[in-house]
Amino acid sequence: MKVKMYIGWMLCLALSGCQLLQPNREVVPVNDALAIKVGEFDPAAYYLRLNELSEDQIFNELELLNLDPELGNNGIKLGLLYAYKKSPVKNPHRAHAAFNRAVITNNPYAKHGMIVALNDQILDGLRWQHKYEDLGSNQEQQQILLQQQIAALKMQLEELTRIEQQLNERN
């Protein structure tokens, strides 16, 4: 009898243990602020479309966007236009400023995270560019200083050779 009761308890524990575990939950992918719906602005698609435009078309697009940069997604488009590597109007400073304005507006739009990440990358690129320019100007300053020192040493050498010639003439 004890064995049957022991087996019964074990069976009850085993069956009730299944209920203690939580059922599998549906996995929800992490995505951006909003899903892109048909007809909505997609920054990635716009950036890829810039590759298909000629220089004249890019200038026309720039003129249109500059008419009202605060309208809708024009700020983001301007930032992407200035950030585009093959753009004749490429300007990382303006791209960074346009993205900053777009991020600050707090308007929810699709791919908000992508714009923030792109803005951070542009800022990092600008920092490296400034470091490179600073190194270049430091190198130029050092070269100028070395050239001045070389010129001073040449003058001293000429002075010493003149003095040596005068001493040789006296002897």
Short mmCIF file of C-alpha atoms in Angstrom, two decimals:
data_model
loop_
_atom_site.label_atom_id
_atom_site.label_comp_id
_atom_site.label_asym_id
_atom_site.label_seq_id
_atom_site.Cartn_x
_atom_site.Cartn_y
_atom_site.Cartn_z
CA MET A 1 0.00 0.00 0.00
CA LYS A 2 2.83 2.38 0.86
CA VAL A 3 4.44 1.72 -2.49
CA LYS A 4 1.19 2.56 -4.34
CA MET A 5 0.81 5.74 -2.30
CA TYR A 6 4.47 6.67 -2.93
CA ILE A 7 4.06 6.09 -6.69
CA GLY A 8 0.82 8.10 -6.63
CA TRP A 9 2.55 11.03 -4.94
CA MET A 10 5.41 10.89 -7.42
CA LEU A 11 2.96 10.81 -10.30
CA CYS A 12 1.04 13.80 -8.88
CA LEU A 13 4.26 15.76 -8.36
CA ALA A 14 5.45 14.99 -11.86
CA LEU A 15 2.15 16.06 -13.41
CA SER A 16 1.82 19.18 -11.27
CA GLY A 17 5.42 20.14 -12.07
CA CYS A 18 4.41 20.65 -15.67
CA GLN A 19 1.97 23.32 -14.58
CA LEU A 20 4.66 25.20 -12.66
CA LEU A 21 6.54 25.99 -15.84
CA GLN A 22 5.36 28.99 -17.82
CA PRO A 23 4.17 28.30 -21.32
CA ASN A 24 6.39 29.56 -24.13
CA ARG A 25 5.65 33.16 -24.96
CA GLU A 26 5.56 34.51 -28.46
CA VAL A 27 8.86 36.12 -29.44
CA VAL A 28 8.36 39.76 -30.34
CA PRO A 29 11.15 41.24 -32.47
CA VAL A 30 12.61 44.54 -31.36
CA ASN A 31 12.13 47.08 -34.08
CA ASP A 32 12.21 50.81 -34.53
CA ALA A 33 9.65 53.25 -33.18
CA LEU A 34 7.12 52.60 -35.91
CA ALA A 35 6.75 50.08 -38.67
CA ILE A 36 6.88 51.56 -42.12
CA LYS A 37 3.50 51.56 -43.79
CA VAL A 38 2.86 51.87 -47.50
CA GLY A 39 3.28 55.48 -48.57
CA GLU A 40 5.31 56.50 -45.51
CA PHE A 41 8.79 57.97 -45.69
CA ASP A 42 11.58 55.40 -45.50
CA PRO A 43 15.01 57.02 -44.91
CA ALA A 44 16.91 53.95 -46.11
CA ALA A 45 14.98 53.82 -49.38
CA TYR A 46 15.49 57.57 -49.87
CA TYR A 47 19.24 57.19 -49.31
CA LEU A 48 19.38 54.37 -51.87
CA ARG A 49 17.33 56.48 -54.32
CA LEU A 50 20.00 59.20 -54.13
CA ASN A 51 22.36 56.76 -55.84
CA GLU A 52 20.14 56.81 -58.93
CA LEU A 53 20.03 60.61 -59.23
CA SER A 54 22.31 62.69 -61.44
CA GLU A 55 24.13 65.74 -60.08
CA ASP A 56 21.50 68.07 -61.57
CA GLN A 57 18.72 66.05 -59.97
CA ILE A 58 20.52 66.18 -56.62
CA PHE A 59 20.82 69.97 -56.89
CA ASN A 60 17.11 70.18 -57.78
CA GLU A 61 16.24 67.99 -54.79
CA LEU A 62 18.36 70.22 -52.56
CA GLU A 63 16.57 73.34 -53.80
CA LEU A 64 13.16 71.76 -53.17
CA LEU A 65 14.12 70.66 -49.67
CA ASN A 66 15.58 74.06 -48.81
CA LEU A 67 12.29 75.77 -49.68
CA ASP A 68 10.84 74.49 -46.39
CA PRO A 69 13.37 72.40 -44.41
CA GLU A 70 11.00 72.07 -41.43
CA LEU A 71 8.17 70.55 -43.46
CA GLY A 72 7.53 66.86 -42.79
CA ASN A 73 10.61 64.74 -43.35
CA ASN A 74 12.57 67.40 -45.25
CA GLY A 75 15.05 67.78 -42.38
CA ILE A 76 15.90 64.08 -42.50
CA LYS A 77 16.07 64.17 -46.30
CA LEU A 78 18.45 67.15 -46.14
CA GLY A 79 20.63 65.30 -43.64
CA LEU A 80 20.72 62.23 -45.87
CA LEU A 81 21.47 64.38 -48.92
CA TYR A 82 24.37 66.10 -47.16
CA ALA A 83 25.61 62.77 -45.73
CA TYR A 84 25.49 60.89 -49.03
CA LYS A 85 29.06 60.03 -49.99
CA LYS A 86 28.69 60.67 -53.74
CA SER A 87 26.68 63.86 -53.35
CA PRO A 88 28.14 66.97 -54.98
CA VAL A 89 26.87 68.89 -51.94
CA LYS A 90 28.32 66.47 -49.36
CA ASN A 91 28.81 68.32 -46.10
CA PRO A 92 29.00 66.32 -42.85
CA HIS A 93 28.61 69.45 -40.72
CA ARG A 94 25.29 70.32 -42.36
CA ALA A 95 24.18 66.68 -42.24
CA HIS A 96 24.90 66.56 -38.50
CA ALA A 97 23.00 69.81 -37.92
CA ALA A 98 20.01 68.60 -39.97
CA PHE A 99 19.87 65.30 -38.09
CA ASN A 100 20.15 67.11 -34.76
CA ARG A 101 17.17 69.29 -35.67
CA ALA A 102 15.20 66.23 -36.83
CA VAL A 103 15.96 64.28 -33.65
CA ILE A 104 15.10 67.21 -31.38
CA THR A 105 11.66 67.74 -32.93
CA ASN A 106 10.43 64.57 -31.17
CA ASN A 107 8.18 63.74 -34.10
CA PRO A 108 7.73 59.98 -34.19
CA TYR A 109 8.82 58.56 -37.51
CA ALA A 110 9.98 55.25 -38.81
CA LYS A 111 13.65 54.41 -38.45
CA HIS A 112 14.25 57.02 -35.73
CA GLY A 113 17.01 54.82 -34.31
CA MET A 114 18.74 54.63 -37.68
CA ILE A 115 18.84 58.43 -37.91
CA VAL A 116 20.27 58.71 -34.39
CA ALA A 117 22.91 56.08 -35.19
CA LEU A 118 23.80 57.78 -38.47
CA ASN A 119 24.06 61.12 -36.69
CA ASP A 120 26.41 59.57 -34.12
CA GLN A 121 28.57 58.12 -36.90
CA ILE A 122 28.73 61.48 -38.64
CA LEU A 123 29.75 63.10 -35.35
CA ASP A 124 32.50 60.51 -34.88
CA GLY A 125 33.68 61.12 -38.44
CA LEU A 126 33.78 64.86 -37.79
CA ARG A 127 35.81 64.31 -34.63
CA TRP A 128 38.34 62.20 -36.53
CA GLN A 129 38.46 64.78 -39.32
CA HIS A 130 39.19 67.55 -36.81
CA LYS A 131 41.90 65.42 -35.16
CA TYR A 132 43.46 64.78 -38.57
CA GLU A 133 43.34 68.47 -39.44
CA ASP A 134 44.87 69.36 -36.07
CA LEU A 135 47.66 66.86 -36.65
CA GLY A 136 48.26 68.31 -40.10
CA SER A 137 48.43 71.87 -38.80
CA ASN A 138 50.73 70.77 -35.96
CA GLN A 139 52.98 69.06 -38.49
CA GLU A 140 53.03 72.20 -40.64
CA GLN A 141 53.92 74.32 -37.62
CA GLN A 142 56.72 71.93 -36.72
CA GLN A 143 58.03 72.02 -40.29
CA ILE A 144 58.04 75.83 -40.26
CA LEU A 145 59.84 75.83 -36.92
CA LEU A 146 62.41 73.33 -38.20
CA GLN A 147 62.96 75.39 -41.36
CA GLN A 148 63.53 78.48 -39.22
CA GLN A 149 66.01 76.57 -37.08
CA ILE A 150 67.79 75.28 -40.19
CA ALA A 151 67.99 78.82 -41.58
CA ALA A 152 69.41 80.08 -38.25
CA LEU A 153 71.97 77.26 -38.20
CA LYS A 154 72.99 78.02 -41.80
CA MET A 155 73.51 81.66 -40.87
CA GLN A 156 75.65 80.63 -37.88
CA LEU A 157 77.63 78.25 -40.09
CA GLU A 158 78.23 81.02 -42.64
CA GLU A 159 79.30 83.37 -39.85
CA LEU A 160 81.70 80.76 -38.45
CA THR A 161 83.20 80.03 -41.88
CA ARG A 162 83.70 83.77 -42.43
CA ILE A 163 85.42 84.10 -39.05
CA GLU A 164 87.57 81.07 -39.86
CA GLN A 165 88.59 82.61 -43.19
CA GLN A 166 89.50 85.88 -41.46
CA LEU A 167 91.64 84.02 -38.92
CA ASN A 168 93.38 82.10 -41.70
CA GLU A 169 94.10 85.36 -43.55
CA ARG A 170 95.70 86.88 -40.44
CA ASN A 171 97.97 83.93 -39.92
#
